Short mmCIF file of C-alpha atoms and ligand atoms in Angstrom, two decimals:
data_model
loop_
_atom_site.label_atom_id
_atom_site.label_comp_id
_atom_site.label_asym_id
_atom_site.label_seq_id
_atom_site.Cartn_x
_atom_site.Cartn_y
_atom_site.Cartn_z
CA MET O 1 -32.57 -19.95 -5.75
CA ARG O 2 -28.90 -19.19 -5.88
CA ALA O 3 -27.76 -16.96 -8.67
CA MET O 4 -24.49 -15.78 -10.13
CA VAL O 5 -23.96 -12.21 -11.12
CA MET O 6 -22.24 -11.62 -14.42
CA THR O 7 -21.23 -8.39 -15.99
CA ASP O 8 -22.72 -8.20 -19.46
CA ARG O 9 -22.40 -4.57 -20.46
CA PRO O 10 -19.50 -2.24 -19.91
CA ASP O 11 -21.78 0.78 -19.90
CA GLY O 12 -24.12 0.25 -17.02
CA LEU O 13 -25.38 -1.74 -14.09
CA SER O 14 -27.36 -4.27 -16.13
CA ARG O 15 -26.43 -7.82 -15.24
CA GLN O 16 -27.40 -11.27 -16.34
CA ARG O 17 -28.39 -13.98 -13.89
CA LEU O 18 -27.54 -17.59 -14.51
CA SER O 19 -28.47 -20.45 -12.24
CA PRO O 20 -25.78 -23.01 -11.32
CA HIS O 21 -27.55 -25.46 -13.64
CA GLU O 22 -26.85 -23.22 -16.62
CA ARG O 23 -23.20 -22.78 -15.67
CA PRO O 24 -21.64 -26.07 -14.51
CA GLN O 25 -18.88 -26.02 -11.94
CA PRO O 26 -15.40 -25.70 -13.46
CA GLU O 27 -13.16 -28.75 -13.82
CA PRO O 28 -9.38 -28.77 -13.38
CA GLU O 29 -7.98 -28.38 -16.91
CA GLY O 30 -4.25 -27.96 -16.35
CA PRO O 31 -2.13 -30.22 -14.14
CA PHE O 32 -1.75 -27.53 -11.47
CA ASP O 33 -5.39 -26.36 -11.54
CA VAL O 34 -7.52 -26.27 -8.42
CA VAL O 35 -11.28 -25.87 -8.18
CA VAL O 36 -12.19 -24.00 -5.00
CA ARG O 37 -15.64 -24.25 -3.47
CA VAL O 38 -16.23 -20.63 -2.55
CA ALA O 39 -16.78 -19.81 1.11
CA ALA O 40 -16.89 -16.04 0.70
CA ALA O 41 -16.22 -13.39 -1.93
CA GLY O 42 -15.49 -9.78 -1.00
CA VAL O 43 -17.41 -6.98 -2.68
CA CYS O 44 -14.95 -4.37 -3.89
CA ARG O 45 -15.33 -0.90 -5.31
CA SER O 46 -13.42 -2.20 -8.34
CA ASP O 47 -16.48 -4.34 -9.07
CA LEU O 48 -18.52 -1.15 -9.37
CA HIS O 49 -15.85 0.33 -11.66
CA ILE O 50 -16.08 -2.79 -13.87
CA LEU O 51 -19.88 -2.65 -13.96
CA MET O 52 -19.75 1.01 -14.96
CA GLY O 53 -17.25 0.30 -17.74
CA GLU O 54 -14.56 2.36 -16.03
CA LEU O 55 -11.86 -0.33 -16.05
CA PRO O 56 -10.28 -1.60 -19.27
CA VAL O 57 -11.21 -5.27 -18.78
CA SER O 58 -13.00 -7.72 -21.03
CA VAL O 59 -16.58 -8.74 -20.25
CA PRO O 60 -18.67 -10.77 -19.70
CA HIS O 61 -17.30 -12.65 -16.75
CA VAL O 62 -18.30 -13.49 -13.18
CA LEU O 63 -17.14 -10.84 -10.70
CA GLY O 64 -15.31 -11.53 -7.43
CA HIS O 65 -11.53 -11.10 -7.00
CA GLU O 66 -11.35 -11.46 -3.21
CA ASN O 67 -12.06 -15.06 -2.35
CA SER O 68 -11.71 -17.85 0.18
CA GLY O 69 -13.01 -21.39 0.20
CA TRP O 70 -12.23 -25.07 0.36
CA VAL O 71 -10.26 -27.12 -2.15
CA HIS O 72 -12.90 -29.04 -4.12
CA ALA O 73 -10.95 -30.73 -6.94
CA VAL O 74 -7.30 -30.76 -8.02
CA GLY O 75 -5.29 -31.43 -11.19
CA PRO O 76 -2.93 -34.42 -11.31
CA MET O 77 0.25 -32.46 -10.41
CA VAL O 78 -1.14 -30.49 -7.48
CA SER O 79 0.85 -31.11 -4.30
CA ALA O 80 0.57 -27.89 -2.25
CA VAL O 81 -3.06 -28.32 -1.17
CA GLU O 82 -5.43 -31.19 -0.51
CA VAL O 83 -9.12 -31.68 -1.24
CA GLY O 84 -11.18 -30.30 1.63
CA GLU O 85 -8.48 -27.91 2.86
CA PRO O 86 -9.55 -24.31 3.59
CA VAL O 87 -7.66 -21.79 1.49
CA LEU O 88 -7.26 -18.10 0.85
CA CYS O 89 -7.03 -17.11 -2.82
CA TYR O 90 -4.21 -14.72 -3.75
CA PRO O 91 -5.84 -12.58 -6.45
CA PHE O 92 -3.31 -13.21 -9.25
CA VAL O 93 -3.06 -16.56 -11.01
CA SER O 94 0.08 -17.19 -13.07
CA ASP O 95 2.81 -19.73 -13.67
CA GLY O 96 5.60 -17.89 -11.88
CA LEU O 97 8.01 -17.84 -14.81
CA SER O 98 8.15 -14.19 -15.84
CA GLY O 99 10.67 -11.68 -14.56
CA PRO O 100 8.22 -9.79 -12.34
CA GLU O 101 7.00 -13.04 -10.77
CA ARG O 102 10.57 -14.17 -10.08
CA ARG O 103 11.00 -10.86 -8.23
CA GLY O 104 7.80 -11.61 -6.30
CA VAL O 105 5.62 -9.05 -8.03
CA ASP O 106 2.91 -11.22 -9.57
CA SER O 107 0.72 -8.11 -9.93
CA ALA O 108 3.00 -7.05 -12.80
CA ALA O 109 3.27 -10.46 -14.49
CA PRO O 110 2.41 -10.10 -18.18
CA GLY O 111 0.54 -13.40 -18.46
CA ARG O 112 -1.38 -13.30 -15.21
CA ARG O 113 -5.09 -14.01 -14.80
CA THR O 114 -7.07 -12.19 -12.16
CA PRO O 115 -10.30 -14.10 -11.49
CA GLY O 116 -13.15 -11.63 -11.15
CA ILE O 117 -11.27 -8.95 -13.08
CA ASP O 118 -10.48 -10.56 -16.42
CA CYS O 119 -11.98 -14.06 -16.08
CA ASP O 120 -14.61 -15.81 -13.94
CA GLY O 121 -14.30 -14.94 -10.25
CA GLY O 122 -15.81 -15.79 -6.91
CA TYR O 123 -19.36 -14.40 -7.09
CA ALA O 124 -20.17 -18.05 -7.61
CA GLU O 125 -20.17 -21.40 -5.87
CA TYR O 126 -16.97 -22.64 -7.51
CA LEU O 127 -13.80 -20.91 -8.71
CA LEU O 128 -10.99 -22.18 -10.95
CA VAL O 129 -7.44 -21.16 -9.89
CA THR O 130 -4.03 -22.83 -9.64
CA GLU O 131 -2.24 -24.19 -6.59
CA ARG O 132 0.41 -21.45 -6.80
CA SER O 133 -2.18 -18.81 -5.90
CA LEU O 134 -3.50 -20.53 -2.77
CA ILE O 135 -2.59 -20.04 0.88
CA PRO O 136 -3.65 -22.97 3.10
CA LEU O 137 -5.53 -21.90 6.24
CA PRO O 138 -6.18 -23.60 9.59
CA ALA O 139 -9.34 -25.66 9.81
CA ASP O 140 -10.93 -23.20 12.25
CA ALA O 141 -10.15 -20.03 10.27
CA ASP O 142 -13.05 -17.59 9.75
CA LEU O 143 -13.22 -17.81 5.95
CA ALA O 144 -15.59 -14.85 5.52
CA ALA O 145 -13.16 -12.61 7.39
CA MET O 146 -10.12 -14.12 5.68
CA ALA O 147 -11.57 -13.49 2.20
CA THR O 148 -11.38 -9.74 2.80
CA LEU O 149 -7.63 -9.99 3.29
CA SER O 150 -6.87 -11.13 -0.23
CA ASP O 151 -7.54 -7.77 -1.86
CA ALA O 152 -8.75 -5.10 0.59
CA GLY O 153 -6.42 -6.28 3.31
CA LEU O 154 -3.51 -6.92 1.00
CA ALA O 155 -3.53 -3.47 -0.58
CA ALA O 156 -3.86 -1.92 2.88
CA TYR O 157 -1.02 -4.07 4.19
CA ARG O 158 1.33 -3.19 1.32
CA ALA O 159 0.61 0.51 1.82
CA CYS O 160 1.15 0.23 5.58
CA ARG O 161 4.40 -1.69 5.14
CA LYS O 162 5.69 1.05 2.87
CA ALA O 163 4.46 3.74 5.26
CA ALA O 164 5.93 2.01 8.30
CA ALA O 165 9.42 2.56 6.91
CA THR O 166 8.94 6.28 7.56
CA LEU O 167 6.90 6.01 10.76
CA GLY O 168 8.96 6.32 13.90
CA PRO O 169 7.39 5.87 17.33
CA GLY O 170 4.99 8.73 17.98
CA SER O 171 5.06 10.01 14.43
CA LEU O 172 1.77 10.72 12.69
CA ALA O 173 0.04 8.52 10.11
CA VAL O 174 -3.15 9.68 8.38
CA VAL O 175 -5.62 7.20 6.88
CA LEU O 176 -8.01 8.84 4.42
CA GLY O 177 -11.20 6.80 4.03
CA VAL O 178 -12.34 4.19 6.56
CA GLY O 179 -14.03 1.70 4.26
CA GLY O 180 -13.20 -1.90 3.45
CA LEU O 181 -9.48 -1.11 3.18
CA GLY O 182 -9.10 1.81 5.56
CA HIS O 183 -10.46 0.04 8.65
CA LEU O 184 -7.93 -2.73 8.06
CA ALA O 185 -5.13 -0.19 7.54
CA VAL O 186 -5.80 1.35 10.94
CA GLN O 187 -5.39 -2.06 12.58
CA ILE O 188 -2.31 -2.93 10.53
CA LEU O 189 -0.61 0.37 11.38
CA ARG O 190 -1.31 -0.22 15.07
CA SER O 191 0.13 -3.71 14.73
CA ILE O 192 3.34 -3.00 12.79
CA SER O 193 4.19 0.56 13.85
CA ALA O 194 4.21 2.76 16.93
CA ALA O 195 2.77 5.70 15.01
CA ARG O 196 -0.16 7.84 16.09
CA VAL O 197 -3.01 7.07 13.70
CA VAL O 198 -5.56 9.66 12.59
CA ALA O 199 -8.43 8.30 10.48
CA VAL O 200 -10.61 10.47 8.27
CA ASP O 201 -14.07 9.76 6.89
CA THR O 202 -17.17 11.75 6.06
CA ARG O 203 -19.40 9.17 7.80
CA ALA O 204 -19.78 9.18 11.60
CA GLU O 205 -20.28 5.41 11.69
CA ALA O 206 -17.05 4.88 9.77
CA ARG O 207 -15.21 7.15 12.23
CA ASP O 208 -16.65 5.03 15.05
CA LEU O 209 -15.35 1.93 13.28
CA ALA O 210 -11.90 3.54 13.00
CA MET O 211 -11.82 4.21 16.73
CA SER O 212 -12.89 0.64 17.49
CA CYS O 213 -10.07 -0.51 15.20
CA GLY O 214 -7.51 1.36 17.29
CA ALA O 215 -7.23 4.81 15.72
CA HIS O 216 -5.99 7.44 18.16
CA HIS O 217 -8.28 10.04 16.60
CA ALA O 218 -10.98 10.07 13.95
CA CYS O 219 -12.33 13.13 12.22
CA SER O 220 -14.17 14.40 9.17
CA PRO O 221 -12.22 15.74 6.18
CA GLY O 222 -13.07 19.28 7.26
CA GLU O 223 -11.42 18.66 10.63
CA LEU O 224 -8.22 17.13 9.26
CA ALA O 225 -6.23 20.36 9.04
CA ALA O 226 -6.83 21.04 12.73
CA ALA O 227 -6.09 17.43 13.69
CA ALA O 228 -2.95 16.85 11.66
CA GLY O 229 -1.62 20.24 10.60
CA SER O 230 1.38 19.54 8.39
CA GLU O 231 2.80 16.91 10.71
CA ALA O 232 2.04 13.61 8.98
CA ALA O 233 5.01 11.40 8.16
CA ALA O 234 2.74 9.27 5.99
CA VAL O 235 -0.70 9.64 4.43
CA ILE O 236 -2.47 6.63 2.96
CA ASP O 237 -5.28 7.70 0.65
CA PHE O 238 -8.00 5.07 0.20
CA VAL O 239 -10.44 7.61 -1.22
CA GLY O 240 -8.75 8.69 -4.42
CA SER O 241 -10.17 12.06 -5.39
CA ASP O 242 -8.84 15.50 -6.28
CA GLU O 243 -9.78 16.67 -2.80
CA SER O 244 -8.36 13.71 -0.86
CA ALA O 245 -5.07 14.05 -2.73
CA ARG O 246 -4.94 17.78 -2.02
CA GLN O 247 -5.66 17.23 1.66
CA GLY O 248 -3.21 14.37 1.86
CA LEU O 249 -0.34 16.38 0.44
CA ALA O 250 -1.20 19.35 2.64
CA SER O 251 -0.97 17.13 5.74
CA LEU O 252 2.59 15.95 5.08
CA SER O 253 5.60 17.02 7.08
CA PHE O 254 9.06 17.50 5.56
CA GLY O 255 10.12 14.20 3.95
CA GLY O 256 6.61 12.81 4.29
CA ALA O 257 5.14 10.21 1.96
CA TYR O 258 1.73 10.08 0.27
CA PHE O 259 0.50 6.64 -0.77
CA ALA O 260 -2.30 6.45 -3.34
CA VAL O 261 -4.47 3.33 -3.09
CA GLY O 262 -8.02 4.49 -3.91
CA VAL O 263 -8.57 5.07 -7.61
CA GLY O 264 -9.97 8.36 -8.86
CA GLY O 265 -9.26 12.02 -9.37
CA SER O 266 -5.96 13.66 -10.16
CA LEU O 267 -3.07 14.81 -8.07
CA THR O 268 -1.56 18.20 -8.73
CA ALA O 269 0.96 20.11 -6.68
CA PRO O 270 3.47 22.90 -7.22
CA ILE O 271 6.82 21.26 -7.90
CA LEU O 272 8.41 23.85 -5.64
CA GLN O 273 6.33 22.46 -2.78
CA LEU O 274 7.44 18.90 -3.54
CA VAL O 275 11.09 19.92 -3.73
CA ALA O 276 11.09 22.15 -0.68
CA ASN O 277 9.37 19.48 1.43
CA GLU O 278 11.11 16.46 -0.13
CA THR O 279 7.65 14.94 -0.57
CA ARG O 280 7.39 11.38 -1.80
CA ILE O 281 4.39 10.18 -3.81
CA GLU O 282 3.83 6.50 -4.44
CA GLY O 283 1.07 4.33 -5.85
CA VAL O 284 0.18 1.00 -4.27
CA TYR O 285 -1.31 -1.79 -6.37
CA VAL O 286 -2.61 -4.81 -4.43
CA GLY O 287 0.43 -6.68 -3.07
CA THR O 288 2.63 -9.76 -3.19
CA TYR O 289 1.97 -13.33 -2.15
CA PRO O 290 4.49 -13.10 0.73
CA GLU O 291 2.75 -9.95 1.97
CA LEU O 292 -0.57 -11.80 1.98
CA VAL O 293 1.03 -14.63 3.96
CA GLU O 294 2.27 -12.07 6.51
CA LEU O 295 -1.13 -10.39 6.73
CA THR O 296 -2.79 -13.77 7.19
CA GLN O 297 -0.56 -14.32 10.23
CA LEU O 298 -1.63 -10.98 11.70
CA ALA O 299 -5.28 -11.97 11.26
CA LEU O 300 -4.85 -15.47 12.64
CA ARG O 301 -3.31 -14.10 15.82
CA GLY O 302 -6.11 -11.53 16.17
CA ASP O 303 -4.16 -8.35 15.44
CA VAL O 304 -6.31 -7.65 12.37
CA ARG O 305 -10.04 -8.31 12.62
CA PRO O 306 -11.98 -7.50 9.43
CA ALA O 307 -15.40 -5.93 9.96
CA VAL O 308 -17.42 -8.21 7.72
CA VAL O 309 -20.90 -7.40 6.43
CA PRO O 310 -22.28 -10.68 5.06
CA TYR O 311 -24.76 -10.99 2.20
CA ARG O 312 -26.09 -14.11 0.54
CA LEU O 313 -24.75 -14.66 -2.97
CA SER O 314 -28.27 -14.10 -4.28
CA GLU O 315 -28.09 -10.60 -2.69
CA ALA O 316 -25.11 -9.53 -4.80
CA ASP O 317 -27.13 -6.76 -6.43
CA LYS O 318 -28.05 -5.35 -3.03
CA ALA O 319 -24.48 -5.55 -1.76
CA LEU O 320 -23.21 -3.66 -4.81
CA THR O 321 -25.96 -1.07 -4.49
CA ASP O 322 -25.24 -0.61 -0.78
CA LEU O 323 -21.53 -0.18 -1.55
CA ALA O 324 -22.28 2.39 -4.24
CA GLU O 325 -24.50 4.31 -1.81
CA GLY O 326 -21.86 4.26 0.94
CA SER O 327 -24.04 2.43 3.44
CA ILE O 328 -21.65 -0.45 4.15
CA VAL O 329 -19.47 -0.02 7.25
CA GLY O 330 -16.63 -2.49 6.86
CA ARG O 331 -16.34 -4.98 3.99
CA ALA O 332 -19.27 -6.74 2.36
CA VAL O 333 -18.81 -10.40 1.46
CA LEU O 334 -21.08 -12.73 -0.51
CA ILE O 335 -21.72 -16.14 1.00
CA PRO O 336 -22.91 -18.86 -1.44
ZN1 ZN C 401 -10.60 -4.98 -5.31
#
């Protein structure tokens, strides 16, 4: 029996299962609404943060903010997509009218919805979005792989685009954490820069994945100082911990940039060190629709190949547990 996983308590891992019969598929309500039949939903560490009550979001709702599928039903004004078309779901759903959206930064739109974060998401068979949030895909696109682009890939891509501005040919880029985002970042850096890429992970199998993704060198955190010295022009931190931040800053060369993507820990540094080294520190939050379109092109031409670990939708609990235990190499997706 297929089941949907809902968060029902902000203070623990308890979840409520509802069968599709108890929760009917959504209908288009607004004129620009689209119901997507879910092909795949990525399993993100943010889902664990929501389940543990560590993110300030309202519950209960269905998880899943990294989705792909096929257009199932459309509102009367929808013109950008057609029923049956495969689509990638940009994670933010909004009307496009606010100042941030007009500047292309939907992630900062005050009235946005983020399915799976603050309303029902894609750990389900159907998902309600609007046409503005959809990217049409070719009929032969691998929808399980494409789903991972909409959040994991997008945040990695935005970080790599920012980093690439400082990465000359032969300069050093350090990727901290080779999980669902980091393994994509290695490939993106190889695709859009001529930098030397060093990937860091505690797990040997993740280091192997980094090498297969094109890293020039992979090492454990304890080996980073020997591998990178203080030569990195850019560090992208997908771990997010006191220790990863400390190591990241220590790896930077003069004028180097540290990009924080993973959420956790605190960053502290002597201001003298920041001044003397002209260090830049920048957070990266998901990405823009145009960036997701660009990343989709990289994936469609084979430059970025997500390492997908598929689970059935009914195995959502196991996928989340495996993610929490660090046993997933690549990105888990749920397939209804
Ligand atoms: Zn996420």
